[in-house]
PDB file of C-alpha atoms in Angstrom:
ATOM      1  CA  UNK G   1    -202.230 -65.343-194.866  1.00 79.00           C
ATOM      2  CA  UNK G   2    -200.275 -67.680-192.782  1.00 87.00           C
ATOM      3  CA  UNK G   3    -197.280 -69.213-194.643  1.00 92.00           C
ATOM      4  CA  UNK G   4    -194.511 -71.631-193.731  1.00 95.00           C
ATOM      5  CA  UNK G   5    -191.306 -71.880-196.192  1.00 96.00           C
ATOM      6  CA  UNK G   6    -188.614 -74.781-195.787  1.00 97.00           C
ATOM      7  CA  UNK G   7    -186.996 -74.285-199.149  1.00 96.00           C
ATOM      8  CA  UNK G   8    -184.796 -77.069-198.795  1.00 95.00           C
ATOM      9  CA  UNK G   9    -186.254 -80.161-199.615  1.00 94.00           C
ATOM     10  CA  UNK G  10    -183.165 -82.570-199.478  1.00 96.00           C
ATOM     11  CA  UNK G  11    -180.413 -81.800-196.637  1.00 97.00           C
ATOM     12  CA  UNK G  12    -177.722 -84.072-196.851  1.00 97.00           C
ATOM     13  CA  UNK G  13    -174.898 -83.700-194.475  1.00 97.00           C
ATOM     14  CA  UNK G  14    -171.816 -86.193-192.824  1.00 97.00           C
ATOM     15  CA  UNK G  15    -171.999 -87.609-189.404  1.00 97.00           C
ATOM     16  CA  UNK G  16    -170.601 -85.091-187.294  1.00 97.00           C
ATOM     17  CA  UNK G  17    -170.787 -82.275-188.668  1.00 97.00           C
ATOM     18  CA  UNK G  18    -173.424 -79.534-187.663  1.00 97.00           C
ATOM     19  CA  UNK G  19    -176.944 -78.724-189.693  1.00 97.00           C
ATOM     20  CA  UNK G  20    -179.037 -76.346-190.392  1.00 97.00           C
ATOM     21  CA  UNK G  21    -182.713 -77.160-191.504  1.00 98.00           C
ATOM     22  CA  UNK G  22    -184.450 -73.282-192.667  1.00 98.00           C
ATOM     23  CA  UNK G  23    -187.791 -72.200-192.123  1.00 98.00           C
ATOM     24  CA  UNK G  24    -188.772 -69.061-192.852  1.00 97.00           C
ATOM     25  CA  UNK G  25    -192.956 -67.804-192.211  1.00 96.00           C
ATOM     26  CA  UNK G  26    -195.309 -65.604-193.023  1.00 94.00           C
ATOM     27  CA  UNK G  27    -197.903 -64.291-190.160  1.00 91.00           C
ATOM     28  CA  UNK G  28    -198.973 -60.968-189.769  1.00 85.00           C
ATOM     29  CA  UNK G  29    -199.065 -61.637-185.764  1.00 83.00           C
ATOM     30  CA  UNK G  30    -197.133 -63.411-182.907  1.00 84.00           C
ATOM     31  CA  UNK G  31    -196.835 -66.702-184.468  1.00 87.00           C
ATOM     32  CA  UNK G  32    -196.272 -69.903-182.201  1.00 90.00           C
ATOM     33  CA  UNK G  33    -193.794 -72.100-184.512  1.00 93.00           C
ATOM     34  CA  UNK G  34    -192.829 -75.718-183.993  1.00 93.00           C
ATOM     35  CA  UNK G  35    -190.420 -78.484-185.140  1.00 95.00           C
ATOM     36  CA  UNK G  36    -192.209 -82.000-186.303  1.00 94.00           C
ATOM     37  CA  UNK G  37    -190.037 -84.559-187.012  1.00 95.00           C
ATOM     38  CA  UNK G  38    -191.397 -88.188-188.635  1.00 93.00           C
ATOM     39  CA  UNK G  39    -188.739 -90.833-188.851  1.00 94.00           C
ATOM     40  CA  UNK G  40    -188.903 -93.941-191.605  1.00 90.00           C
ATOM     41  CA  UNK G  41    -192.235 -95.897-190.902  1.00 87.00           C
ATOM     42  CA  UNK G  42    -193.294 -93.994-187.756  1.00 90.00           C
ATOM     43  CA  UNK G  43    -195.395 -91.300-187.519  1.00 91.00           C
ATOM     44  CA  UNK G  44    -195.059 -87.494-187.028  1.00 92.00           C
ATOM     45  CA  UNK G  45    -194.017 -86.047-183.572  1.00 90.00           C
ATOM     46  CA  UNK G  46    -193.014 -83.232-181.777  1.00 90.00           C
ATOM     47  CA  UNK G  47    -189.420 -82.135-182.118  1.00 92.00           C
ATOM     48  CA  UNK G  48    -189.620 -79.072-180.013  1.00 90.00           C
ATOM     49  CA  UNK G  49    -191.689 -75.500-180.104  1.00 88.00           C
ATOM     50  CA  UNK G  50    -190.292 -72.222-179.654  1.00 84.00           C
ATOM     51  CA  UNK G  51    -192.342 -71.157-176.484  1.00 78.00           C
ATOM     52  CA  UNK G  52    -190.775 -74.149-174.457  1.00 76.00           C
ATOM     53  CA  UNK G  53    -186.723 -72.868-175.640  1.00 72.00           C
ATOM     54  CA  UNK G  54    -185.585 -76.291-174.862  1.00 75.00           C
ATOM     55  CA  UNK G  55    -183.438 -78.422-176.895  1.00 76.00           C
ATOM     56  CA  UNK G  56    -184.054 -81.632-178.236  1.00 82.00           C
ATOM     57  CA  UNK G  57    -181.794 -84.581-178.838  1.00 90.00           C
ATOM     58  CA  UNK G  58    -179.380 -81.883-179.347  1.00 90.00           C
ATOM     59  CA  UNK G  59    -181.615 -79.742-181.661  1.00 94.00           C
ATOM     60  CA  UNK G  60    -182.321 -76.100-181.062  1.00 93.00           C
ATOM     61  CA  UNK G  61    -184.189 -73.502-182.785  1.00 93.00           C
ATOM     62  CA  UNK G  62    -184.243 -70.110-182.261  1.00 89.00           C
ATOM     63  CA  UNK G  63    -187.630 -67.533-183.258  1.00 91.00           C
ATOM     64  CA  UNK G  64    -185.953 -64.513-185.402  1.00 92.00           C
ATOM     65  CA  UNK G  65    -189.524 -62.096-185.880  1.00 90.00           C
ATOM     66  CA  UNK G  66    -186.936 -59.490-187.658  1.00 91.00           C
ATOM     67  CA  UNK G  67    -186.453 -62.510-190.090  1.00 93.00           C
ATOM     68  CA  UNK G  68    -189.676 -64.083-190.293  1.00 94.00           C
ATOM     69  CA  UNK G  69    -187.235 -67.525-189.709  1.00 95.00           C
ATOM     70  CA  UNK G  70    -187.069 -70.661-187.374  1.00 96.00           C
ATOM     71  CA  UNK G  71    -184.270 -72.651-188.246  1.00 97.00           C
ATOM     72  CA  UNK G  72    -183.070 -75.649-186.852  1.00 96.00           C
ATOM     73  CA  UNK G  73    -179.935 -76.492-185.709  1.00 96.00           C
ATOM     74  CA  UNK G  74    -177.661 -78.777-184.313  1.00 96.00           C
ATOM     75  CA  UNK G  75    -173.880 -78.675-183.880  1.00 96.00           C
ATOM     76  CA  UNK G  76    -173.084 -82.093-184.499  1.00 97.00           C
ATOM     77  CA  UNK G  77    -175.399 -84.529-186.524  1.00 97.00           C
ATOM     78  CA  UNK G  78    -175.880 -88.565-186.046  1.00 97.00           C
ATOM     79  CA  UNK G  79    -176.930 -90.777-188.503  1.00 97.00           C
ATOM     80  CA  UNK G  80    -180.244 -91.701-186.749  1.00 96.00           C
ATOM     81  CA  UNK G  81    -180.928 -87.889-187.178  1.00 97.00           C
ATOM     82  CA  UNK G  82    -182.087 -89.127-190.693  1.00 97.00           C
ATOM     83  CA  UNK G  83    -185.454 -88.426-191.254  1.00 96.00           C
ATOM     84  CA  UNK G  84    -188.467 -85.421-192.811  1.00 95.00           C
ATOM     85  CA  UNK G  85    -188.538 -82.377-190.910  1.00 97.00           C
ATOM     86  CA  UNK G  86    -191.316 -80.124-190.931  1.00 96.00           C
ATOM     87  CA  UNK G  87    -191.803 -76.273-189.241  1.00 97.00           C
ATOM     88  CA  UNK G  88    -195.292 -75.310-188.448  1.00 95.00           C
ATOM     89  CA  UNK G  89    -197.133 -72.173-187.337  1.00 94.00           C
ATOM     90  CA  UNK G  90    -199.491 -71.457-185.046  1.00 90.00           C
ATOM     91  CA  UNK G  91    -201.605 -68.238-184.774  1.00 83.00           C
ATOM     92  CA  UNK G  92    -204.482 -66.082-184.090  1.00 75.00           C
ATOM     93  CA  UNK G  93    -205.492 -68.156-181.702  1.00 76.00           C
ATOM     94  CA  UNK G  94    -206.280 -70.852-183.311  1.00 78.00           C
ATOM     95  CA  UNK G  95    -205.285 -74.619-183.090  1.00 81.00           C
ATOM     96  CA  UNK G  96    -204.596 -75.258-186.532  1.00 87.00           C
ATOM     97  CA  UNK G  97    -200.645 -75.971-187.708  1.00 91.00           C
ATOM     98  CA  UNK G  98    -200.268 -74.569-191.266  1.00 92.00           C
ATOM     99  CA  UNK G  99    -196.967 -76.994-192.306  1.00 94.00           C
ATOM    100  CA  UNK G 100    -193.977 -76.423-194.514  1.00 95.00           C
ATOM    101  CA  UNK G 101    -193.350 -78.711-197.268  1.00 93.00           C
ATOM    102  CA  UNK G 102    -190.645 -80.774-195.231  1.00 95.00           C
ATOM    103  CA  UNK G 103    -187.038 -80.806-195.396  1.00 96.00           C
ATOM    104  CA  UNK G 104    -185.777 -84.643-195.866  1.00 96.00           C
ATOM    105  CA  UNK G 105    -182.735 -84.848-193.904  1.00 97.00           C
ATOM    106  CA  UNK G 106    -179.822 -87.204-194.069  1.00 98.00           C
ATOM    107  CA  UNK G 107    -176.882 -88.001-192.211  1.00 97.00           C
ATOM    108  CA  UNK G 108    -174.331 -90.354-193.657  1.00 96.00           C
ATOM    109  CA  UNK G 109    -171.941 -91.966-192.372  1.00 94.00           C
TER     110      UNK G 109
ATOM    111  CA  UNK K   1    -198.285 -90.932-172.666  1.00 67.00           C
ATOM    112  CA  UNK K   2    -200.358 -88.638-175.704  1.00 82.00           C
ATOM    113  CA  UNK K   3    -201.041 -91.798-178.124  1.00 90.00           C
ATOM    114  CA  UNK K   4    -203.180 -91.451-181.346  1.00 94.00           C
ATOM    115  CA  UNK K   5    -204.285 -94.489-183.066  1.00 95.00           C
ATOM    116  CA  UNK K   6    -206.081 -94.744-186.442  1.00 97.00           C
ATOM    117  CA  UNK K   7    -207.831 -97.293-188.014  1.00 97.00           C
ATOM    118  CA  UNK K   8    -207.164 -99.318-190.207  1.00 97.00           C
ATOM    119  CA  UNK K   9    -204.216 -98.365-191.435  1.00 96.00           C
ATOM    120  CA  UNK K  10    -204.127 -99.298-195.117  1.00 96.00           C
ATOM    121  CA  UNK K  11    -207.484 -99.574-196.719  1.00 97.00           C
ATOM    122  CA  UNK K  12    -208.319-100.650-200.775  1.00 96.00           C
ATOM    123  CA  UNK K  13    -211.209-100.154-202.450  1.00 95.00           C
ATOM    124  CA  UNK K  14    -213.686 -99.803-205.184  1.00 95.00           C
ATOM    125  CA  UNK K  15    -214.693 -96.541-207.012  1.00 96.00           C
ATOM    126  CA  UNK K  16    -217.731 -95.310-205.702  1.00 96.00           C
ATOM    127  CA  UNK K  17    -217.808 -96.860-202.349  1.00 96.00           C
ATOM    128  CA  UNK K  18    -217.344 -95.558-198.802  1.00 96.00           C
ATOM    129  CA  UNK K  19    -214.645 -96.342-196.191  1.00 97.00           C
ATOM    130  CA  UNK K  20    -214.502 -94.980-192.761  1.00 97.00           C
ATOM    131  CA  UNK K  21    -211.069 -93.931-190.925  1.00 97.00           C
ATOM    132  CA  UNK K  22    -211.361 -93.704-187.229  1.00 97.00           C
ATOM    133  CA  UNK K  23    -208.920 -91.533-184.580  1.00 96.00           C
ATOM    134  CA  UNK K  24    -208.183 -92.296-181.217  1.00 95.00           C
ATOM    135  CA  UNK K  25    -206.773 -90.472-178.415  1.00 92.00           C
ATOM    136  CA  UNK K  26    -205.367 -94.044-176.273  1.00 91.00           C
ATOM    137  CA  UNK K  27    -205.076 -92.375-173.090  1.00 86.00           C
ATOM    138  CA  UNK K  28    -206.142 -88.682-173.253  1.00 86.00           C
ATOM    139  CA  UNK K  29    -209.144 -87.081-173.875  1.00 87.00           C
ATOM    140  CA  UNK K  30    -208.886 -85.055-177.243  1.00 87.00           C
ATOM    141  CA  UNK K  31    -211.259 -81.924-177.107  1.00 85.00           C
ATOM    142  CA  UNK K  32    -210.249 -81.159-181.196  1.00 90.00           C
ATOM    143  CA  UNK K  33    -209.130 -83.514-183.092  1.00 93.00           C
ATOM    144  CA  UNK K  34    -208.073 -82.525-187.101  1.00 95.00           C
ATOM    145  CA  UNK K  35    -207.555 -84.213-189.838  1.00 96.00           C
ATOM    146  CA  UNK K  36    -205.037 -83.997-192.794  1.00 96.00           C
ATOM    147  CA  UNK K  37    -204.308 -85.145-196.224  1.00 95.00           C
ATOM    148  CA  UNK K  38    -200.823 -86.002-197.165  1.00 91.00           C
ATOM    149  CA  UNK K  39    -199.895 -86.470-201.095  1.00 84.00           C
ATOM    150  CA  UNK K  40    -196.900 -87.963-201.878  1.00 79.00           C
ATOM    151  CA  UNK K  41    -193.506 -86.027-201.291  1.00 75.00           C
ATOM    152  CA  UNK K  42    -195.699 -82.946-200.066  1.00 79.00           C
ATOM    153  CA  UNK K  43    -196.475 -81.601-197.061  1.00 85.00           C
ATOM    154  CA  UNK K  44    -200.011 -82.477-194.736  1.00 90.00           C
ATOM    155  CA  UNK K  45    -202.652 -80.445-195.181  1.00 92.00           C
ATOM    156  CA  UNK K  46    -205.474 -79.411-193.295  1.00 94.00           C
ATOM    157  CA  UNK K  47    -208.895 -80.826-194.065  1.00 95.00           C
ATOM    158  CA  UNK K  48    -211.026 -80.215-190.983  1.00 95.00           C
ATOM    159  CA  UNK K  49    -211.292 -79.537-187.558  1.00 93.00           C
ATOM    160  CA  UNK K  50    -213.230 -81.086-184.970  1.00 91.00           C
ATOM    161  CA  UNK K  51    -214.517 -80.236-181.375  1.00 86.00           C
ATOM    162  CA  UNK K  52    -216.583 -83.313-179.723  1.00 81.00           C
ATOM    163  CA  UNK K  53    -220.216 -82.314-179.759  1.00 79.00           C
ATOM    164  CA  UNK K  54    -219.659 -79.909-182.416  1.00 82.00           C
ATOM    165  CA  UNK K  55    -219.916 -79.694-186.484  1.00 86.00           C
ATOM    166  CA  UNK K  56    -216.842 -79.809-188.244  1.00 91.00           C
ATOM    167  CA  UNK K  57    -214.609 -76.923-189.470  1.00 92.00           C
ATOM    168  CA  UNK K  58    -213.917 -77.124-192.936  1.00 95.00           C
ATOM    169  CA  UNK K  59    -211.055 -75.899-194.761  1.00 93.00           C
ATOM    170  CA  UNK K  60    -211.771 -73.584-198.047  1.00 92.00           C
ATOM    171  CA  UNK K  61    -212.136 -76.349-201.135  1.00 92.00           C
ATOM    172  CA  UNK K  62    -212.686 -79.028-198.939  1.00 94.00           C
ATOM    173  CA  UNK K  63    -216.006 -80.931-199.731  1.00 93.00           C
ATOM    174  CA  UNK K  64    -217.475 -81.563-195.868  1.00 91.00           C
ATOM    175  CA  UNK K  65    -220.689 -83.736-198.293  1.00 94.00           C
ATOM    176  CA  UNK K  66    -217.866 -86.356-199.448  1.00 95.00           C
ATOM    177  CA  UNK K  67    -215.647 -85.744-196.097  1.00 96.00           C
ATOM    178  CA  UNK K  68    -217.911 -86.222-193.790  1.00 95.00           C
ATOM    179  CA  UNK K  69    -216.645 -86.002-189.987  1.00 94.00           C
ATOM    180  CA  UNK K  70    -218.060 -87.147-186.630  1.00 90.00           C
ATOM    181  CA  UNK K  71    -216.756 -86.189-182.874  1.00 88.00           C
ATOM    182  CA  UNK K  72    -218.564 -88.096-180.681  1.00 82.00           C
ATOM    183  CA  UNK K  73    -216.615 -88.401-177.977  1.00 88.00           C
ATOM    184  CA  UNK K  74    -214.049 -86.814-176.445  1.00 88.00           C
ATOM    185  CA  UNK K  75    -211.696 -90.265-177.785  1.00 91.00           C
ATOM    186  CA  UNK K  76    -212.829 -90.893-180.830  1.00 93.00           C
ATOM    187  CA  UNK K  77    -213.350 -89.088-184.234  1.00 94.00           C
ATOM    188  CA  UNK K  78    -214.015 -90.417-187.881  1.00 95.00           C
ATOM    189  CA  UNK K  79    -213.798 -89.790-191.096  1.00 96.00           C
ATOM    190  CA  UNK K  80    -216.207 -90.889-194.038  1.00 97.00           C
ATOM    191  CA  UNK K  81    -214.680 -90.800-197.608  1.00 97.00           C
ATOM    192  CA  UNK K  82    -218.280 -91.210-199.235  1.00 96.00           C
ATOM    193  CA  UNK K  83    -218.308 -92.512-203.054  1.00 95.00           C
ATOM    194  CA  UNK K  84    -214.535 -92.177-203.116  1.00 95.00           C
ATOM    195  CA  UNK K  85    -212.769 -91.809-206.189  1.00 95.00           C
ATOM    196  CA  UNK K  86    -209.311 -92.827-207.195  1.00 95.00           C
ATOM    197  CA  UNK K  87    -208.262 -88.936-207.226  1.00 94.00           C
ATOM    198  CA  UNK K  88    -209.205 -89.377-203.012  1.00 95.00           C
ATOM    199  CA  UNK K  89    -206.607 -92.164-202.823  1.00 95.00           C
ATOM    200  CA  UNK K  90    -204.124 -90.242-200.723  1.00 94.00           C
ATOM    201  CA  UNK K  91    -202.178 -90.742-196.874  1.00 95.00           C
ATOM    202  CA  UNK K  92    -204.987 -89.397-194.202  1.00 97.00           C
ATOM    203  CA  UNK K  93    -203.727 -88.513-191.039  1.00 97.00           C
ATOM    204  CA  UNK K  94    -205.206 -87.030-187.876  1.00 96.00           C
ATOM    205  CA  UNK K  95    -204.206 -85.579-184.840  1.00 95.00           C
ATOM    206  CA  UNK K  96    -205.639 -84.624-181.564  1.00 92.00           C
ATOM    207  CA  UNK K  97    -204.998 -81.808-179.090  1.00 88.00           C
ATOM    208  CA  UNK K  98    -206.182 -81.622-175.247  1.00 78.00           C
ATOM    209  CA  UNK K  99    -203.301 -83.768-173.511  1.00 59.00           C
ATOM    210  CA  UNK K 100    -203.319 -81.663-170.291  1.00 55.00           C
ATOM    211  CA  UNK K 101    -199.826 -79.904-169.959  1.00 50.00           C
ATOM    212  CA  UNK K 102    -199.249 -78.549-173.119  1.00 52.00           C
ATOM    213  CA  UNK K 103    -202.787 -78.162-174.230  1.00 54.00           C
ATOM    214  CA  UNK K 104    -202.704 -77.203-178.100  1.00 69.00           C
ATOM    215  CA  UNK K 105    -199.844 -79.808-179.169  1.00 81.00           C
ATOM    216  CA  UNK K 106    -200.901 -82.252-182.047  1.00 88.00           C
ATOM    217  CA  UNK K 107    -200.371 -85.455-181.672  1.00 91.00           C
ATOM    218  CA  UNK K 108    -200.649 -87.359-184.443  1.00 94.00           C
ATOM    219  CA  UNK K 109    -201.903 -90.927-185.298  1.00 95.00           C
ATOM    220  CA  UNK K 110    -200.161 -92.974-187.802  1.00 95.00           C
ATOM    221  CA  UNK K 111    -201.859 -92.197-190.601  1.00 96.00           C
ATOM    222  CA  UNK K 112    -204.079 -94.496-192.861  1.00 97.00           C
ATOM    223  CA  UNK K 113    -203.467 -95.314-196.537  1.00 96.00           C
ATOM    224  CA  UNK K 114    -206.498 -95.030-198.888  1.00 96.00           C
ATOM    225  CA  UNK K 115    -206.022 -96.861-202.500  1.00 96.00           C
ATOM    226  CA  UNK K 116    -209.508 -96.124-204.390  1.00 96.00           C
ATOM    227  CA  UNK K 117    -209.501 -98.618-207.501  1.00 95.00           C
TER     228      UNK K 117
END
Protein backbone atom coordinates (compact mmCIF):
# COMPACT_ATOMS: atom_id res chain seq x y z
CA UNK A 1 0.00 0.00 0.00
CA UNK A 2 1.12 3.41 -0.84
CA UNK A 3 1.58 5.65 2.25
CA UNK A 4 2.70 9.22 2.83
CA UNK A 5 3.71 10.32 6.60
CA UNK A 6 4.29 14.14 7.55
CA UNK A 7 4.15 13.64 11.28
CA UNK A 8 4.41 17.12 12.02
CA UNK A 9 1.35 18.86 11.83
CA UNK A 10 2.35 22.38 13.24
CA UNK A 11 6.03 23.72 12.29
CA UNK A 12 6.64 26.85 13.80
CA UNK A 13 9.95 28.45 13.27
CA UNK A 14 11.59 32.41 13.38
CA UNK A 15 12.29 34.38 10.32
CA UNK A 16 15.60 33.42 9.35
CA UNK A 17 16.32 30.60 10.53
CA UNK A 18 16.35 27.30 8.40
CA UNK A 19 13.33 24.46 8.32
CA UNK A 20 12.77 21.29 7.91
CA UNK A 21 9.21 19.98 6.90
CA UNK A 22 9.49 15.59 7.13
CA UNK A 23 7.93 13.25 4.96
CA UNK A 24 8.55 9.95 5.19
CA UNK A 25 6.53 7.08 2.50
CA UNK A 26 5.64 3.92 2.05
CA UNK A 27 5.81 2.30 -1.70
CA UNK A 28 6.99 -0.92 -2.46
CA UNK A 29 8.42 0.60 -5.94
CA UNK A 30 10.18 3.72 -7.43
CA UNK A 31 7.93 6.26 -6.08
CA UNK A 32 7.69 9.81 -7.84
CA UNK A 33 7.23 12.25 -4.66
CA UNK A 34 6.24 15.90 -4.73
CA UNK A 35 5.97 19.09 -2.60
CA UNK A 36 2.30 20.94 -2.69
CA UNK A 37 2.17 23.96 -1.05
CA UNK A 38 -1.47 25.99 -0.52
CA UNK A 39 -1.07 29.43 0.95
CA UNK A 40 -4.11 31.30 3.09
CA UNK A 41 -7.19 31.58 0.67
CA UNK A 42 -5.48 30.25 -2.49
CA UNK A 43 -5.44 27.04 -3.68
CA UNK A 44 -2.97 24.09 -3.78
CA UNK A 45 0.14 24.21 -6.12
CA UNK A 46 3.17 22.74 -7.01
CA UNK A 47 6.15 23.41 -4.79
CA UNK A 48 8.60 21.24 -6.57
CA UNK A 49 8.97 17.22 -7.44
CA UNK A 50 11.90 15.20 -6.96
CA UNK A 51 12.47 14.13 -10.69
CA UNK A 52 12.94 17.90 -11.71
CA UNK A 53 15.96 18.42 -8.53
CA UNK A 54 15.32 22.05 -8.73
CA UNK A 55 14.79 24.35 -5.96
CA UNK A 56 12.03 26.45 -5.27
CA UNK A 57 11.80 29.86 -3.69
CA UNK A 58 14.71 28.57 -1.88
CA UNK A 59 13.18 25.14 -1.00
CA UNK A 60 14.88 21.87 -1.74
CA UNK A 61 14.13 18.36 -1.15
CA UNK A 62 16.12 15.59 -1.49
CA UNK A 63 14.61 11.57 -2.32
CA UNK A 64 16.41 9.26 0.50
CA UNK A 65 14.92 5.42 -0.87
CA UNK A 66 17.32 3.98 2.10
CA UNK A 67 14.94 6.16 4.31
CA UNK A 68 11.72 5.94 2.73
CA UNK A 69 11.91 10.14 3.38
CA UNK A 70 11.45 13.46 1.36
CA UNK A 71 11.99 16.24 3.49
CA UNK A 72 11.91 19.69 2.81
CA UNK A 73 14.22 22.16 3.45
CA UNK A 74 15.28 25.51 3.36
CA UNK A 75 18.23 27.30 4.98
CA UNK A 76 16.70 30.41 5.79
CA UNK A 77 12.83 30.89 6.21
CA UNK A 78 10.58 34.21 5.39
CA UNK A 79 7.53 34.99 6.85
CA UNK A 80 5.49 34.66 3.58
CA UNK A 81 6.82 31.00 3.74
CA UNK A 82 3.71 30.63 6.07
CA UNK A 83 1.43 28.32 4.81
CA UNK A 84 0.15 23.98 4.68
CA UNK A 85 2.58 21.83 3.14
CA UNK A 86 1.79 18.62 1.79
CA UNK A 87 4.25 15.55 0.25
CA UNK A 88 2.64 13.29 -2.22
CA UNK A 89 3.50 10.05 -4.00
CA UNK A 90 3.26 8.91 -7.16
CA UNK A 91 3.58 5.26 -8.37
CA UNK A 92 2.99 2.26 -10.38
CA UNK A 93 2.28 4.14 -13.02
CA UNK A 94 -0.45 5.66 -12.17
CA UNK A 95 -1.63 9.37 -11.98
CA UNK A 96 -3.07 9.38 -8.72
CA UNK A 97 -1.17 11.54 -5.67
CA UNK A 98 -1.81 9.64 -2.40
CA UNK A 99 -1.22 12.98 0.12
CA UNK A 100 0.19 13.34 3.59
CA UNK A 101 -1.85 14.89 6.17
CA UNK A 102 -0.07 18.41 5.78
CA UNK A 103 2.41 20.09 7.81
CA UNK A 104 1.06 23.81 8.72
CA UNK A 105 4.03 25.90 8.63
CA UNK A 106 4.78 29.22 10.21
CA UNK A 107 7.31 31.73 10.13
CA UNK A 108 7.22 34.56 12.61
CA UNK A 109 8.66 37.36 12.70
CA UNK B 1 -0.44 29.08 -17.82
CA UNK B 2 -2.11 25.40 -16.23
CA UNK B 3 -5.38 27.16 -14.65
CA UNK B 4 -8.21 25.07 -13.02
CA UNK B 5 -11.40 26.70 -12.25
CA UNK B 6 -14.38 25.24 -10.33
CA UNK B 7 -17.70 26.19 -10.01
CA UNK B 8 -19.30 27.67 -7.87
CA UNK B 9 -17.27 27.94 -5.24
CA UNK B 10 -19.40 27.85 -2.10
CA UNK B 11 -22.68 26.12 -2.51
CA UNK B 12 -25.72 25.63 0.47
CA UNK B 13 -28.29 23.44 0.40
CA UNK B 14 -31.13 21.31 1.44
CA UNK B 15 -30.97 17.61 2.59
CA UNK B 16 -31.88 15.48 -0.06
CA UNK B 17 -31.20 17.59 -3.02
CA UNK B 18 -28.54 17.58 -5.74
CA UNK B 19 -25.83 20.16 -6.58
CA UNK B 20 -23.42 19.93 -9.37
CA UNK B 21 -19.57 21.10 -9.10
CA UNK B 22 -17.95 21.69 -12.38
CA UNK B 23 -13.84 21.65 -13.28
CA UNK B 24 -12.16 23.48 -15.78
CA UNK B 25 -8.90 23.29 -17.36
CA UNK B 26 -8.79 27.51 -18.58
CA UNK B 27 -6.23 27.02 -21.07
CA UNK B 28 -5.12 23.35 -21.35
CA UNK B 29 -6.70 20.43 -22.33
CA UNK B 30 -7.00 18.00 -19.25
CA UNK B 31 -6.98 14.26 -20.49
CA UNK B 32 -7.74 13.07 -16.45
CA UNK B 33 -9.07 15.12 -14.34
CA UNK B 34 -9.65 13.78 -10.34
CA UNK B 35 -11.43 14.77 -7.80
CA UNK B 36 -10.89 15.03 -3.96
CA UNK B 37 -12.57 15.49 -0.70
CA UNK B 38 -10.97 17.61 1.89
CA UNK B 39 -12.38 17.46 5.70
CA UNK B 40 -11.39 19.93 7.88
CA UNK B 41 -7.68 20.02 9.23
CA UNK B 42 -7.05 16.69 7.16
CA UNK B 43 -5.50 15.93 4.25
CA UNK B 44 -7.41 15.60 0.38
CA UNK B 45 -8.42 12.53 -0.54
CA UNK B 46 -9.01 10.81 -3.58
CA UNK B 47 -12.55 10.22 -4.78
CA UNK B 48 -12.32 9.47 -8.49
CA UNK B 49 -10.57 9.62 -11.52
CA UNK B 50 -11.57 10.67 -14.80
CA UNK B 51 -10.38 10.25 -18.50
CA UNK B 52 -12.71 12.30 -21.10
CA UNK B 53 -14.79 9.75 -22.94
CA UNK B 54 -14.35 7.31 -20.29
CA UNK B 55 -16.30 5.99 -16.95
CA UNK B 56 -14.98 7.09 -13.85
CA UNK B 57 -12.44 5.38 -11.53
CA UNK B 58 -13.65 5.01 -8.22
CA UNK B 59 -11.81 4.85 -5.12
CA UNK B 60 -12.62 1.74 -2.61
CA UNK B 61 -15.77 3.14 -0.28
CA UNK B 62 -16.56 5.71 -2.54
CA UNK B 63 -20.29 5.57 -3.68
CA UNK B 64 -19.89 6.38 -7.76
CA UNK B 65 -24.45 6.12 -7.47
CA UNK B 66 -24.35 9.37 -5.11
CA UNK B 67 -20.90 10.73 -6.77
CA UNK B 68 -21.70 10.65 -9.94
CA UNK B 69 -18.92 12.00 -12.51
CA UNK B 70 -18.98 13.15 -16.15
CA UNK B 71 -15.81 13.88 -18.62
CA UNK B 72 -17.09 15.19 -21.51
CA UNK B 73 -14.61 17.04 -22.80
CA UNK B 74 -11.24 17.27 -22.70
CA UNK B 75 -12.01 20.97 -20.46
CA UNK B 76 -14.55 20.21 -18.49
CA UNK B 77 -15.54 17.59 -15.80
CA UNK B 78 -18.41 17.50 -13.09
CA UNK B 79 -19.41 16.27 -10.22
CA UNK B 80 -23.06 15.34 -9.02
CA UNK B 81 -23.58 15.09 -5.18
CA UNK B 82 -27.11 13.35 -5.69
CA UNK B 83 -29.59 13.49 -2.51
CA UNK B 84 -26.75 14.96 -0.47
CA UNK B 85 -26.72 14.70 3.09
CA UNK B 86 -25.26 16.93 5.71
CA UNK B 87 -22.47 14.12 6.44
CA UNK B 88 -21.43 15.10 2.34
CA UNK B 89 -20.96 18.72 3.44
CA UNK B 90 -17.21 18.78 3.02
CA UNK B 91 -14.31 21.07 0.75
CA UNK B 92 -14.36 19.28 -2.94
CA UNK B 93 -11.53 19.91 -4.94
CA UNK B 94 -10.34 18.74 -8.35
CA UNK B 95 -7.46 18.74 -10.35
CA UNK B 96 -6.46 18.07 -13.86
CA UNK B 97 -3.37 16.60 -15.52
CA UNK B 98 -2.34 16.84 -19.40
CA UNK B 99 -0.62 20.44 -19.45
CA UNK B 100 1.97 19.45 -22.12
CA UNK B 101 5.54 19.67 -20.50
CA UNK B 102 5.20 18.01 -17.46
CA UNK B 103 2.38 15.75 -18.35
CA UNK B 104 1.15 14.01 -14.98
CA UNK B 105 1.32 17.29 -12.67
CA UNK B 106 -2.06 18.16 -10.87
CA UNK B 107 -3.20 21.21 -11.04
CA UNK B 108 -5.68 22.01 -8.90
CA UNK B 109 -8.86 24.24 -8.97
CA UNK B 110 -9.85 26.16 -6.00
CA UNK B 111 -11.95 24.01 -4.48
CA UNK B 112 -15.79 24.36 -3.81
CA UNK B 113 -17.48 24.43 -0.39
CA UNK B 114 -20.58 22.19 0.03
CA UNK B 115 -22.88 23.06 3.28
CA UNK B 116 -25.84 20.34 3.10
CA UNK B 117 -28.60 21.68 5.65
Amino acid sequence: AQRVTQPEKLLSVFKGAPVELKCNYSYSGSPELFWYVQYSRQRLQLLLRHISRESIKGFTADLNKGETSFHLKKPFAQEEDSAMYYCALQGGGSEKLVFGKGTKLTVNP
Amino acid sequence: GAVVSQHPSRVICKSGTSVKIECRSLDFQATTMFWYRQFPKQSLMLMATSNEGSKATYEQGVEKDKFLINHASLTLSTLTVTSAHPEDSSFYICSASGAGGLADTQYFGPGTRLTVL
